[in-house]
């Protein structure tokens, strides 16, 4: 029987053939099979962002390739590889860096997006990062891509701008096309549909209905633009019925759910609600970190953890802006020949942490932390052991150490403790938690932000 190492190498070899170069480099490159006992398969992945990607996106694939290699895994545990790994900026990774064109495909502007009415190969499931904000949408799109016209018809995705609706819908189209090159897939923006409809009427152009009804998959983006346009709605109603009756897949996106699109005729609204309507939200901190990591890796750069978290903590509007900030940072650093590190990011994003630790006092750290957790400073420094007080107290100790480099006895003293080992244990606990628990990281990042604001 193959050794654990060689078994994993052959699994990786197979995976490398089926995912993009960038995906492989980002998620698979530094993985390891720790234990291949069938009842206890454990795979170490490079960082905590990777765990969810594996659980949601790659679990089935890994299982099936393991099975081909003689290991029938029912459950796979994913853990963070705690052995030394690079977290520093690494511009020398050209060996593993993807071809330049993959990076060049990334940045995009809004105008480009509105103008495009064809499938763009840049959008794939592969480079879509999943998290709790979008995993339902991802899964539904994946299901539709695997068997169009059978489940979830229509599939209706809604959510704010820049959250990945177009990306996911296009990924469905691209996947179907890849599986069946003869499939007739039409991706269209609602504005274009409207424009063509008006031209048909005004100039008596023919071919409009045929164009939209002779397809296997109709992907229609930004349905909110149909609001208030009764004739267009009527035409779309007939298009919808023709396709739906023929079991053709329809995928719709909008910035709001069907019931909130103003002046949508009742019959169209009810059609939209026949299938599945799913919302996409702003990714949480964890997913934002994963998106930044993945996109930086695409350009062959491994950003420091601090930089990734700084961007994720400061850009909470949408993924397009997150991408924009990252591209700006990379371009700026490249132009100046400097590292895209946290201070470069701070300079660019604004929200600069002007003061450095010497300007901050332990009182400020304790007060800020208490305020953040909505407890009083007195409670924080009291002998109370309630859970909602213990964690803030431990975080305050951690910050006193990381920001002011105080000694353990001093830290204990600041929080009304006599025994300095309490401080040692608390700080160790938070240091560990920061590696594994995103809510703690986010708390710490936000308190620091407030401290230096
Ligand atoms: P929407 O159509 O919802 O306005 P887009 O699909 O155009 O948003 O997404 C905006 C940008 O953000 C695109 O470049 C897209 O690739 C990227 N993006 C959004 N969500 C994700 C994600 N989960 N993973 C990777 N990239 C994403
Ligand atoms: Mg869009």
Tab-separated table of C-alpha atoms and ligand atoms in Angstrom:
chain	number	residue	atom	x	y	z
A	1	UNK	CA	0.000	0.000	0.000
A	2	UNK	CA	1.176	3.478	-0.847
A	3	UNK	CA	2.481	5.688	1.919
A	4	UNK	CA	0.276	8.486	3.105
A	5	UNK	CA	2.519	10.958	1.373
A	6	UNK	CA	2.582	9.243	-2.009
A	7	UNK	CA	-1.152	8.595	-1.850
A	8	UNK	CA	-1.781	12.290	-1.343
A	9	UNK	CA	0.645	13.217	-4.100
A	10	UNK	CA	-1.298	11.125	-6.551
A	11	UNK	CA	-4.600	12.621	-5.388
A	12	UNK	CA	-3.131	16.092	-5.836
A	13	UNK	CA	-1.844	15.142	-9.265
A	14	UNK	CA	-5.365	14.307	-10.329
A	15	UNK	CA	-6.890	17.402	-8.800
A	16	UNK	CA	-4.351	19.578	-10.532
A	17	UNK	CA	-5.747	18.393	-13.835
A	18	UNK	CA	-9.275	19.369	-12.994
A	19	UNK	CA	-8.991	22.814	-11.421
A	20	UNK	CA	-7.379	26.004	-12.643
A	21	UNK	CA	-3.751	26.673	-11.970
A	22	UNK	CA	-4.582	29.538	-9.629
A	23	UNK	CA	-7.080	27.476	-7.675
A	24	UNK	CA	-4.568	24.724	-7.257
A	25	UNK	CA	-1.898	27.138	-6.088
A	26	UNK	CA	-4.242	28.871	-3.670
A	27	UNK	CA	-5.963	25.955	-2.007
A	28	UNK	CA	-4.216	22.689	-2.741
A	29	UNK	CA	-0.528	23.420	-3.009
A	30	UNK	CA	0.348	23.322	0.682
A	31	UNK	CA	-1.995	20.604	1.798
A	32	UNK	CA	-1.054	17.377	3.452
A	33	UNK	CA	-2.794	14.131	4.255
A	34	UNK	CA	-2.154	13.581	7.933
A	35	UNK	CA	-3.976	10.350	8.454
A	36	UNK	CA	-5.405	7.964	5.894
A	37	UNK	CA	-7.137	5.519	8.178
A	38	UNK	CA	-10.551	5.256	6.499
A	39	UNK	CA	-12.365	6.111	9.700
A	40	UNK	CA	-10.213	9.103	10.303
A	41	UNK	CA	-9.119	10.964	7.234
A	42	UNK	CA	-7.480	14.238	8.162
A	43	UNK	CA	-6.215	16.760	5.702
A	44	UNK	CA	-4.127	19.729	6.755
A	45	UNK	CA	-4.783	22.864	4.745
A	46	UNK	CA	-2.660	26.005	4.679
A	47	UNK	CA	-4.898	28.335	6.644
A	48	UNK	CA	-8.207	28.722	8.322
A	49	UNK	CA	-9.760	30.371	5.250
A	50	UNK	CA	-9.221	27.190	3.326
A	51	UNK	CA	-11.270	24.970	5.612
A	52	UNK	CA	-14.655	26.136	4.434
A	53	UNK	CA	-13.615	26.122	0.795
A	54	UNK	CA	-12.709	22.471	1.186
A	55	UNK	CA	-15.846	21.569	3.088
A	56	UNK	CA	-18.193	23.168	0.610
A	57	UNK	CA	-16.409	23.073	-2.704
A	58	UNK	CA	-13.865	20.324	-2.801
A	59	UNK	CA	-15.024	17.686	-0.340
A	60	UNK	CA	-16.833	15.504	-2.891
A	61	UNK	CA	-14.018	15.777	-5.372
A	62	UNK	CA	-11.368	14.847	-2.815
A	63	UNK	CA	-13.464	11.909	-1.603
A	64	UNK	CA	-14.015	10.551	-5.067
A	65	UNK	CA	-10.348	10.756	-6.010
A	66	UNK	CA	-9.341	9.171	-2.701
A	67	UNK	CA	-11.785	6.390	-3.462
A	68	UNK	CA	-10.193	5.794	-6.836
A	69	UNK	CA	-6.962	5.441	-4.915
A	70	UNK	CA	-8.420	2.811	-2.650
A	71	UNK	CA	-9.459	4.920	0.330
A	72	UNK	CA	-13.172	5.138	0.994
A	73	UNK	CA	-13.551	8.171	3.223
A	74	UNK	CA	-16.957	8.820	4.728
A	75	UNK	CA	-15.951	11.969	6.513
A	76	UNK	CA	-12.902	14.115	6.050
A	77	UNK	CA	-11.597	16.379	8.790
A	78	UNK	CA	-9.901	19.524	7.642
A	79	UNK	CA	-7.444	21.143	10.003
A	80	UNK	CA	-5.063	24.040	9.745
A	81	UNK	CA	-1.499	23.049	9.125
A	82	UNK	CA	0.289	24.433	12.118
A	83	UNK	CA	3.747	23.598	10.910
A	84	UNK	CA	5.807	26.548	9.749
A	85	UNK	CA	4.292	28.175	6.729
A	86	UNK	CA	5.030	31.303	4.884
A	87	UNK	CA	2.877	34.265	5.718
A	88	UNK	CA	5.237	36.904	4.496
A	89	UNK	CA	5.006	38.719	1.242
A	90	UNK	CA	6.503	36.513	-1.302
A	91	UNK	CA	7.140	37.983	-4.663
A	92	UNK	CA	9.436	35.153	-5.583
A	93	UNK	CA	6.654	32.660	-6.061
A	94	UNK	CA	6.774	32.989	-9.809
A	95	UNK	CA	7.302	29.235	-10.002
A	96	UNK	CA	3.834	28.704	-8.674
A	97	UNK	CA	2.306	31.898	-9.927
A	98	UNK	CA	-0.423	31.491	-12.485
A	99	UNK	CA	-0.001	32.784	-15.997
A	100	UNK	CA	-0.279	36.526	-16.157
A	101	UNK	CA	-3.486	36.450	-18.146
A	102	UNK	CA	-5.386	34.940	-15.263
A	103	UNK	CA	-4.557	37.969	-13.183
A	104	UNK	CA	-5.240	40.350	-15.992
A	105	UNK	CA	-8.720	38.959	-16.192
A	106	UNK	CA	-9.551	40.067	-12.717
A	107	UNK	CA	-10.047	43.797	-12.520
A	108	UNK	CA	-13.135	45.073	-14.126
A	109	UNK	CA	-15.256	48.124	-14.230
A	110	UNK	CA	-18.935	48.648	-13.935
A	111	UNK	CA	-19.291	49.932	-17.473
A	112	UNK	CA	-17.637	46.851	-18.835
A	113	UNK	CA	-20.091	44.814	-16.922
A	114	UNK	CA	-23.197	46.525	-18.138
A	115	UNK	CA	-21.943	46.395	-21.682
A	116	UNK	CA	-21.170	42.706	-21.715
A	117	UNK	CA	-23.919	40.492	-22.944
A	118	UNK	CA	-22.029	37.324	-23.472
A	119	UNK	CA	-20.604	34.712	-21.218
A	120	UNK	CA	-17.250	35.692	-19.865
A	121	UNK	CA	-14.907	32.781	-19.135
A	122	UNK	CA	-13.423	34.732	-16.219
A	123	UNK	CA	-16.391	33.752	-14.067
A	124	UNK	CA	-16.154	30.220	-12.807
A	125	UNK	CA	-17.208	28.234	-9.773
A	126	UNK	CA	-13.558	27.571	-9.304
A	127	UNK	CA	-12.675	31.159	-8.491
A	128	UNK	CA	-15.812	31.893	-6.514
A	129	UNK	CA	-15.101	31.876	-2.793
A	130	UNK	CA	-17.851	30.468	-0.644
A	131	UNK	CA	-18.854	31.508	2.839
A	132	UNK	CA	-22.008	31.586	4.883
A	133	UNK	CA	-23.190	34.668	2.997
A	134	UNK	CA	-23.336	32.917	-0.349
A	135	UNK	CA	-23.104	29.171	0.140
A	136	UNK	CA	-26.791	28.561	-0.575
A	137	UNK	CA	-26.575	30.526	-3.783
A	138	UNK	CA	-23.396	28.724	-4.726
A	139	UNK	CA	-24.906	25.311	-4.076
A	140	UNK	CA	-28.106	26.090	-5.973
A	141	UNK	CA	-26.137	27.403	-8.948
A	142	UNK	CA	-23.935	24.349	-8.886
A	143	UNK	CA	-26.969	22.077	-8.865
A	144	UNK	CA	-28.510	23.940	-11.784
A	145	UNK	CA	-25.253	23.774	-13.722
A	146	UNK	CA	-25.151	20.013	-13.281
A	147	UNK	CA	-28.724	19.410	-14.359
A	148	UNK	CA	-30.268	22.421	-16.021
A	149	UNK	CA	-34.031	22.611	-16.319
A	150	UNK	CA	-34.779	19.926	-13.785
A	151	UNK	CA	-34.571	21.514	-10.351
A	152	UNK	CA	-34.922	25.124	-9.211
A	153	UNK	CA	-36.550	26.579	-12.282
A	154	UNK	CA	-36.412	29.504	-12.367
A	155	UNK	CA	-33.448	30.143	-10.139
A	156	UNK	CA	-33.756	33.661	-8.820
A	157	UNK	CA	-30.707	35.249	-7.173
A	158	UNK	CA	-31.004	38.545	-5.409
A	159	UNK	CA	-28.785	40.802	-3.376
A	160	UNK	CA	-26.942	44.101	-3.355
A	161	UNK	CA	-24.531	45.299	-5.974
A	162	UNK	CA	-21.089	43.727	-6.237
A	163	UNK	CA	-21.863	40.607	-4.246
A	164	UNK	CA	-21.326	38.019	-6.959
A	165	UNK	CA	-24.679	37.532	-8.695
A	166	UNK	CA	-23.325	38.023	-12.188
A	167	UNK	CA	-20.302	35.921	-11.318
A	168	UNK	CA	-22.416	32.967	-10.187
A	169	UNK	CA	-24.913	33.112	-13.043
A	170	UNK	CA	-22.141	33.297	-15.567
A	171	UNK	CA	-20.392	30.420	-13.846
A	172	UNK	CA	-23.523	28.346	-14.414
A	173	UNK	CA	-23.507	29.243	-18.099
A	174	UNK	CA	-19.819	28.494	-18.460
A	175	UNK	CA	-20.129	25.159	-16.700
A	176	UNK	CA	-23.073	24.034	-18.835
A	177	UNK	CA	-21.230	25.111	-21.960
A	178	UNK	CA	-18.140	23.179	-20.893
A	179	UNK	CA	-20.169	20.033	-20.259
A	180	UNK	CA	-22.257	20.342	-23.398
A	181	UNK	CA	-20.753	22.592	-26.044
A	182	UNK	CA	-23.907	22.322	-28.132
A	183	UNK	CA	-26.100	23.812	-25.387
A	184	UNK	CA	-27.644	27.104	-26.464
A	185	UNK	CA	-27.009	29.512	-23.637
A	186	UNK	CA	-28.071	33.101	-23.717
A	187	UNK	CA	-26.795	35.565	-21.153
A	188	UNK	CA	-28.436	38.942	-21.342
A	189	UNK	CA	-28.869	42.008	-19.220
A	190	UNK	CA	-32.465	43.122	-18.682
A	191	UNK	CA	-31.583	46.532	-20.104
A	192	UNK	CA	-30.494	44.943	-23.369
A	193	UNK	CA	-33.602	42.802	-23.453
A	194	UNK	CA	-35.653	45.963	-23.027
A	195	UNK	CA	-33.705	47.842	-25.676
A	196	UNK	CA	-34.113	45.050	-28.213
A	197	UNK	CA	-37.786	44.769	-27.453
A	198	UNK	CA	-38.310	48.478	-28.072
A	199	UNK	CA	-36.340	48.285	-31.323
A	200	UNK	CA	-38.449	45.368	-32.473
A	201	UNK	CA	-41.599	47.391	-31.988
A	202	UNK	CA	-40.277	50.666	-33.279
A	203	UNK	CA	-38.438	49.375	-36.331
A	204	UNK	CA	-40.543	46.255	-36.822
A	205	UNK	CA	-37.396	44.159	-36.431
A	206	UNK	CA	-37.942	40.458	-36.607
A	207	UNK	CA	-36.266	37.624	-34.775
A	208	UNK	CA	-36.762	38.941	-31.291
A	209	UNK	CA	-39.008	36.186	-29.950
A	210	UNK	CA	-37.013	33.459	-31.696
A	211	UNK	CA	-33.787	34.737	-30.227
A	212	UNK	CA	-35.089	34.413	-26.706
A	213	UNK	CA	-37.232	31.347	-27.073
A	214	UNK	CA	-34.828	29.121	-28.936
A	215	UNK	CA	-32.411	28.604	-26.114
A	216	UNK	CA	-31.724	25.878	-23.592
A	217	UNK	CA	-30.669	28.241	-20.849
A	218	UNK	CA	-31.702	31.862	-20.466
A	219	UNK	CA	-29.682	33.880	-17.985
A	220	UNK	CA	-31.163	37.279	-17.444
A	221	UNK	CA	-29.314	39.714	-15.231
A	222	UNK	CA	-30.565	42.706	-13.220
A	223	UNK	CA	-34.285	42.070	-13.515
A	224	UNK	CA	-35.005	45.159	-11.379
A	225	UNK	CA	-34.697	47.209	-14.591
A	226	UNK	CA	-37.968	45.740	-15.770
A	227	UNK	CA	-39.813	47.697	-13.077
A	228	UNK	CA	-42.433	50.006	-14.491
A	229	UNK	CA	-42.144	48.676	-18.045
A	230	UNK	CA	-45.421	46.953	-18.611
A	231	UNK	CA	-45.012	45.937	-22.240
A	232	UNK	CA	-41.570	44.527	-21.580
A	233	UNK	CA	-42.940	42.594	-18.648
A	234	UNK	CA	-45.644	41.161	-20.826
A	235	UNK	CA	-43.151	40.076	-23.450
A	236	UNK	CA	-40.924	38.552	-20.823
A	237	UNK	CA	-43.910	36.716	-19.366
A	238	UNK	CA	-44.469	34.953	-22.693
A	239	UNK	CA	-40.775	34.229	-23.105
A	240	UNK	CA	-40.724	32.797	-19.616
A	241	UNK	CA	-43.723	30.557	-20.236
A	242	UNK	CA	-42.409	29.236	-23.520
A	243	UNK	CA	-39.083	28.304	-21.991
A	244	UNK	CA	-40.490	26.951	-18.766
A	245	UNK	CA	-42.975	24.719	-20.538
A	246	UNK	CA	-40.170	23.251	-22.571
A	247	UNK	CA	-38.184	22.575	-19.370
A	248	UNK	CA	-35.524	25.054	-20.324
A	249	UNK	CA	-33.551	26.552	-17.482
A	250	UNK	CA	-34.146	30.175	-16.535
A	251	UNK	CA	-31.822	32.049	-14.197
A	252	UNK	CA	-32.682	35.531	-13.044
A	253	UNK	CA	-30.880	38.054	-10.894
A	254	UNK	CA	-32.123	41.182	-9.262
A	255	UNK	CA	-31.101	43.570	-6.536
A	256	UNK	CA	-34.243	42.667	-4.605
A	257	UNK	CA	-36.576	39.707	-4.155
A	258	UNK	CA	-39.497	39.320	-6.590
A	259	UNK	CA	-42.014	40.648	-4.090
A	260	UNK	CA	-40.088	43.891	-3.685
A	261	UNK	CA	-39.628	44.782	-7.337
A	262	UNK	CA	-42.021	47.682	-7.747
A	263	UNK	CA	-44.789	47.440	-10.324
A	264	UNK	CA	-44.000	43.887	-11.256
A	265	UNK	CA	-47.201	42.359	-12.597
A	266	UNK	CA	-48.680	39.788	-10.314
A	267	UNK	CA	-48.428	36.989	-12.833
A	268	UNK	CA	-44.747	37.612	-13.455
A	269	UNK	CA	-44.055	37.826	-9.763
A	270	UNK	CA	-45.727	34.507	-9.155
A	271	UNK	CA	-43.707	32.935	-11.989
A	272	UNK	CA	-40.493	34.170	-10.381
A	273	UNK	CA	-41.537	32.526	-7.175
A	274	UNK	CA	-42.163	29.137	-8.747
A	275	UNK	CA	-38.630	27.947	-8.448
A	276	UNK	CA	-36.083	28.989	-5.915
A	277	UNK	CA	-35.236	32.501	-4.763
A	278	UNK	CA	-32.002	32.890	-2.844
A	279	UNK	CA	-30.284	35.934	-1.505
A	280	UNK	CA	-26.585	36.704	-1.471
A	281	UNK	CA	-25.222	38.881	1.267
A	282	UNK	CA	-22.009	40.672	1.984
A	283	UNK	CA	-19.420	38.066	2.899
A	284	UNK	CA	-18.453	37.950	6.552
A	285	UNK	CA	-14.966	38.802	7.738
A	286	UNK	CA	-13.726	35.257	7.257
A	287	UNK	CA	-14.894	35.067	3.670
A	288	UNK	CA	-13.559	38.528	2.888
A	289	UNK	CA	-10.154	37.351	4.086
A	290	UNK	CA	-10.411	34.275	1.892
A	291	UNK	CA	-11.358	36.359	-1.148
A	292	UNK	CA	-8.390	38.678	-0.642
A	293	UNK	CA	-6.007	35.783	-0.140
A	294	UNK	CA	-7.238	34.002	-3.211
A	295	UNK	CA	-7.143	37.078	-5.416
A	296	UNK	CA	-3.677	38.096	-4.234
A	297	UNK	CA	-2.447	34.588	-4.877
A	298	UNK	CA	-3.746	34.823	-8.411
A	299	UNK	CA	-1.178	37.485	-9.025
A	300	UNK	CA	1.528	35.429	-7.375
A	301	UNK	CA	1.641	37.435	-4.176
A	302	UNK	CA	1.170	36.066	-0.702
A	303	UNK	CA	0.097	38.942	1.482
A	304	UNK	CA	0.896	39.029	5.171
A	305	UNK	CA	-1.943	38.017	7.454
A	306	UNK	CA	-2.120	41.518	8.919
A	307	UNK	CA	-2.571	43.088	5.497
A	308	UNK	CA	-5.302	40.655	4.512
A	309	UNK	CA	-7.147	41.336	7.733
A	310	UNK	CA	-6.687	45.057	7.477
A	311	UNK	CA	-8.370	45.094	4.061
A	312	UNK	CA	-11.109	42.732	5.200
A	313	UNK	CA	-11.807	44.744	8.330
A	314	UNK	CA	-11.957	48.054	6.500
A	315	UNK	CA	-13.913	47.228	3.377
A	316	UNK	CA	-17.344	46.020	4.212
A	317	UNK	CA	-19.384	47.345	1.327
A	318	UNK	CA	-19.125	44.728	-1.386
A	319	UNK	CA	-16.778	42.335	-3.083
A	320	UNK	CA	-16.207	44.555	-6.074
A	321	UNK	CA	-14.806	47.250	-3.816
A	322	UNK	CA	-12.770	44.734	-1.923
A	323	UNK	CA	-11.256	43.600	-5.196
A	324	UNK	CA	-10.709	47.206	-6.229
A	325	UNK	CA	-8.837	48.008	-3.025
A	326	UNK	CA	-6.648	44.956	-3.403
A	327	UNK	CA	-5.830	45.729	-7.027
A	328	UNK	CA	-5.042	49.291	-6.086
A	329	UNK	CA	-2.710	48.111	-3.348
A	330	UNK	CA	-0.903	45.655	-5.609
A	331	UNK	CA	-0.562	48.131	-8.442
A	332	UNK	CA	0.658	50.888	-6.158
A	333	UNK	CA	3.232	48.668	-4.468
A	334	UNK	CA	4.463	47.371	-7.785
A	335	UNK	CA	4.800	50.856	-9.242
A	336	UNK	CA	6.760	52.112	-6.266
A	337	UNK	CA	8.751	48.945	-5.858
A	338	UNK	CA	7.580	48.561	-2.273
A	339	UNK	CA	5.909	45.745	-0.379
A	340	UNK	CA	2.123	45.626	-0.385
A	341	UNK	CA	2.132	45.449	3.395
A	342	UNK	CA	-0.172	46.829	6.011
A	343	UNK	CA	1.338	50.291	6.130
A	344	UNK	CA	1.038	50.647	2.352
A	345	UNK	CA	-2.563	49.492	2.664
A	346	UNK	CA	-3.228	51.951	5.460
A	347	UNK	CA	-1.850	54.772	3.402
A	348	UNK	CA	-4.084	53.886	0.481
A	349	UNK	CA	-7.319	52.986	2.185
A	350	UNK	CA	-7.276	56.026	4.429
A	351	UNK	CA	-8.438	54.940	7.832
A	352	UNK	CA	-4.812	55.288	8.746
A	353	UNK	CA	-3.604	54.229	12.091
A	354	UNK	CA	-1.651	57.390	12.542
A	355	UNK	CA	-0.491	56.907	16.060
A	356	UNK	CA	1.722	54.061	16.981
A	357	UNK	CA	1.577	52.215	20.289
A	358	UNK	CA	3.570	54.719	22.329
A	359	UNK	CA	0.658	57.144	22.160
A	360	UNK	CA	-1.742	54.693	23.608
A	361	UNK	CA	-2.123	54.067	27.295
A	362	UNK	CA	-3.160	50.927	29.077
A	363	UNK	CA	-6.210	52.755	30.338
A	364	UNK	CA	-7.274	53.444	26.763
A	365	UNK	CA	-6.885	49.806	25.839
A	366	UNK	CA	-8.910	48.642	28.815
A	367	UNK	CA	-11.621	51.273	28.352
A	368	UNK	CA	-11.906	50.653	24.620
A	369	UNK	CA	-12.129	46.926	25.016
A	370	UNK	CA	-14.739	47.220	27.760
A	371	UNK	CA	-16.744	49.659	25.676
A	372	UNK	CA	-16.552	47.442	22.622
A	373	UNK	CA	-18.043	44.571	24.596
A	374	UNK	CA	-20.528	46.831	26.342
A	375	UNK	CA	-19.340	46.159	29.847
A	376	UNK	CA	-17.954	48.638	32.351
A	377	UNK	CA	-14.278	49.087	33.098
A	378	UNK	CA	-15.035	48.339	36.718
A	379	UNK	CA	-16.569	44.982	35.813
A	380	UNK	CA	-13.649	44.198	33.554
A	381	UNK	CA	-11.182	44.752	36.390
A	382	UNK	CA	-13.343	43.024	38.987
A	383	UNK	CA	-13.015	39.465	40.242
A	384	UNK	CA	-16.106	38.349	38.308
A	385	UNK	CA	-15.759	35.161	36.280
A	386	UNK	CA	-18.854	35.520	34.082
A	387	UNK	CA	-18.259	34.460	30.521
A	388	UNK	CA	-19.232	37.805	29.027
A	389	UNK	CA	-16.588	39.475	31.173
A	390	UNK	CA	-13.808	36.901	31.007
A	391	UNK	CA	-13.333	37.063	27.246
A	392	UNK	CA	-13.105	40.884	27.074
A	393	UNK	CA	-10.658	40.754	29.967
A	394	UNK	CA	-8.498	38.218	28.158
A	395	UNK	CA	-8.582	40.287	24.982
A	396	UNK	CA	-7.584	43.391	26.932
A	397	UNK	CA	-4.627	41.479	28.360
A	398	UNK	CA	-3.668	40.328	24.903
A	399	UNK	CA	-3.784	43.885	23.583
A	400	UNK	CA	-1.744	45.235	26.494
A	401	UNK	CA	0.904	42.730	25.511
A	402	UNK	CA	0.736	43.086	21.732
A	403	UNK	CA	0.381	46.873	21.599
A	404	UNK	CA	2.320	48.065	24.655
A	405	UNK	CA	4.616	45.101	25.306
A	406	UNK	CA	3.911	45.303	29.014
A	407	UNK	CA	5.305	42.649	31.325
A	408	UNK	CA	2.978	39.915	32.562
A	409	UNK	CA	2.933	41.126	36.183
A	410	UNK	CA	2.137	44.627	34.977
A	411	UNK	CA	-0.677	43.350	32.740
A	412	UNK	CA	-2.139	41.331	35.609
A	413	UNK	CA	-1.939	44.385	37.825
A	414	UNK	CA	-3.706	46.619	35.291
A	415	UNK	CA	-6.676	44.270	35.353
A	416	UNK	CA	-6.796	43.883	39.092
A	417	UNK	CA	-5.108	40.490	39.186
A	418	UNK	CA	-2.382	39.526	41.621
A	419	UNK	CA	-1.139	36.417	39.899
A	420	UNK	CA	0.781	37.055	36.688
A	421	UNK	CA	0.236	33.503	35.407
A	422	UNK	CA	-3.388	34.478	34.757
A	423	UNK	CA	-2.074	37.016	32.281
A	424	UNK	CA	0.209	34.455	30.645
A	425	UNK	CA	-2.630	31.978	30.205
A	426	UNK	CA	-5.091	34.565	28.968
A	427	UNK	CA	-2.693	35.925	26.387
A	428	UNK	CA	-1.772	32.464	25.167
A	429	UNK	CA	-5.415	31.595	24.878
A	430	UNK	CA	-6.209	34.639	22.747
A	431	UNK	CA	-3.120	34.135	20.601
A	432	UNK	CA	-4.337	30.644	19.833
A	433	UNK	CA	-7.949	31.677	19.358
A	434	UNK	CA	-6.922	34.330	16.861
A	435	UNK	CA	-5.514	31.628	14.634
A	436	UNK	CA	-8.620	29.494	14.730
A	437	UNK	CA	-11.614	31.637	15.493
A	438	UNK	CA	-12.683	34.343	13.151
A	439	UNK	CA	-14.989	36.107	15.514
A	440	UNK	CA	-12.091	36.667	17.904
A	441	UNK	CA	-9.891	37.951	15.103
A	442	UNK	CA	-12.598	40.327	14.055
A	443	UNK	CA	-13.079	41.584	17.624
A	444	UNK	CA	-9.365	42.195	18.017
A	445	UNK	CA	-9.070	43.886	14.633
A	446	UNK	CA	-12.023	46.148	15.326
A	447	UNK	CA	-10.859	47.156	18.776
A	448	UNK	CA	-7.426	47.987	17.361
A	449	UNK	CA	-9.048	50.026	14.638
A	450	UNK	CA	-10.970	52.024	17.190
A	451	UNK	CA	-7.890	52.477	19.351
A	452	UNK	CA	-5.857	53.953	16.551
A	453	UNK	CA	-8.657	55.798	14.785
B	1	LIG	P1	-23.154	41.600	-8.810
B	1	LIG	O1	-23.545	41.018	-10.119
B	1	LIG	O2	-23.837	40.960	-7.645
B	1	LIG	O3	-23.245	43.091	-8.772
B	1	LIG	P2	-20.532	40.632	-9.536
B	1	LIG	O4	-20.875	39.209	-9.825
B	1	LIG	O5	-20.312	41.498	-10.697
B	1	LIG	O6	-21.607	41.267	-8.548
B	1	LIG	O7	-19.267	40.644	-8.569
B	1	LIG	C1	-18.421	41.770	-8.422
B	1	LIG	C2	-16.978	41.331	-8.437
B	1	LIG	O8	-16.686	40.612	-7.254
B	1	LIG	C3	-16.659	40.393	-9.585
B	1	LIG	O9	-15.374	40.671	-10.068
B	1	LIG	C4	-16.689	39.031	-8.958
B	1	LIG	O10	-15.817	38.139	-9.620
B	1	LIG	C5	-16.230	39.309	-7.549
B	1	LIG	N1	-16.831	38.407	-6.565
B	1	LIG	C6	-18.022	38.561	-5.951
B	1	LIG	N2	-18.229	37.570	-5.064
B	1	LIG	C7	-17.146	36.770	-5.114
B	1	LIG	C8	-16.754	35.589	-4.425
B	1	LIG	N3	-17.536	35.027	-3.498
B	1	LIG	N4	-15.561	35.024	-4.746
B	1	LIG	C9	-14.769	35.596	-5.657
B	1	LIG	N5	-15.070	36.713	-6.329
B	1	LIG	C10	-16.246	37.312	-6.071
B	2	LIG	MG1	-24.265	42.000	-11.785
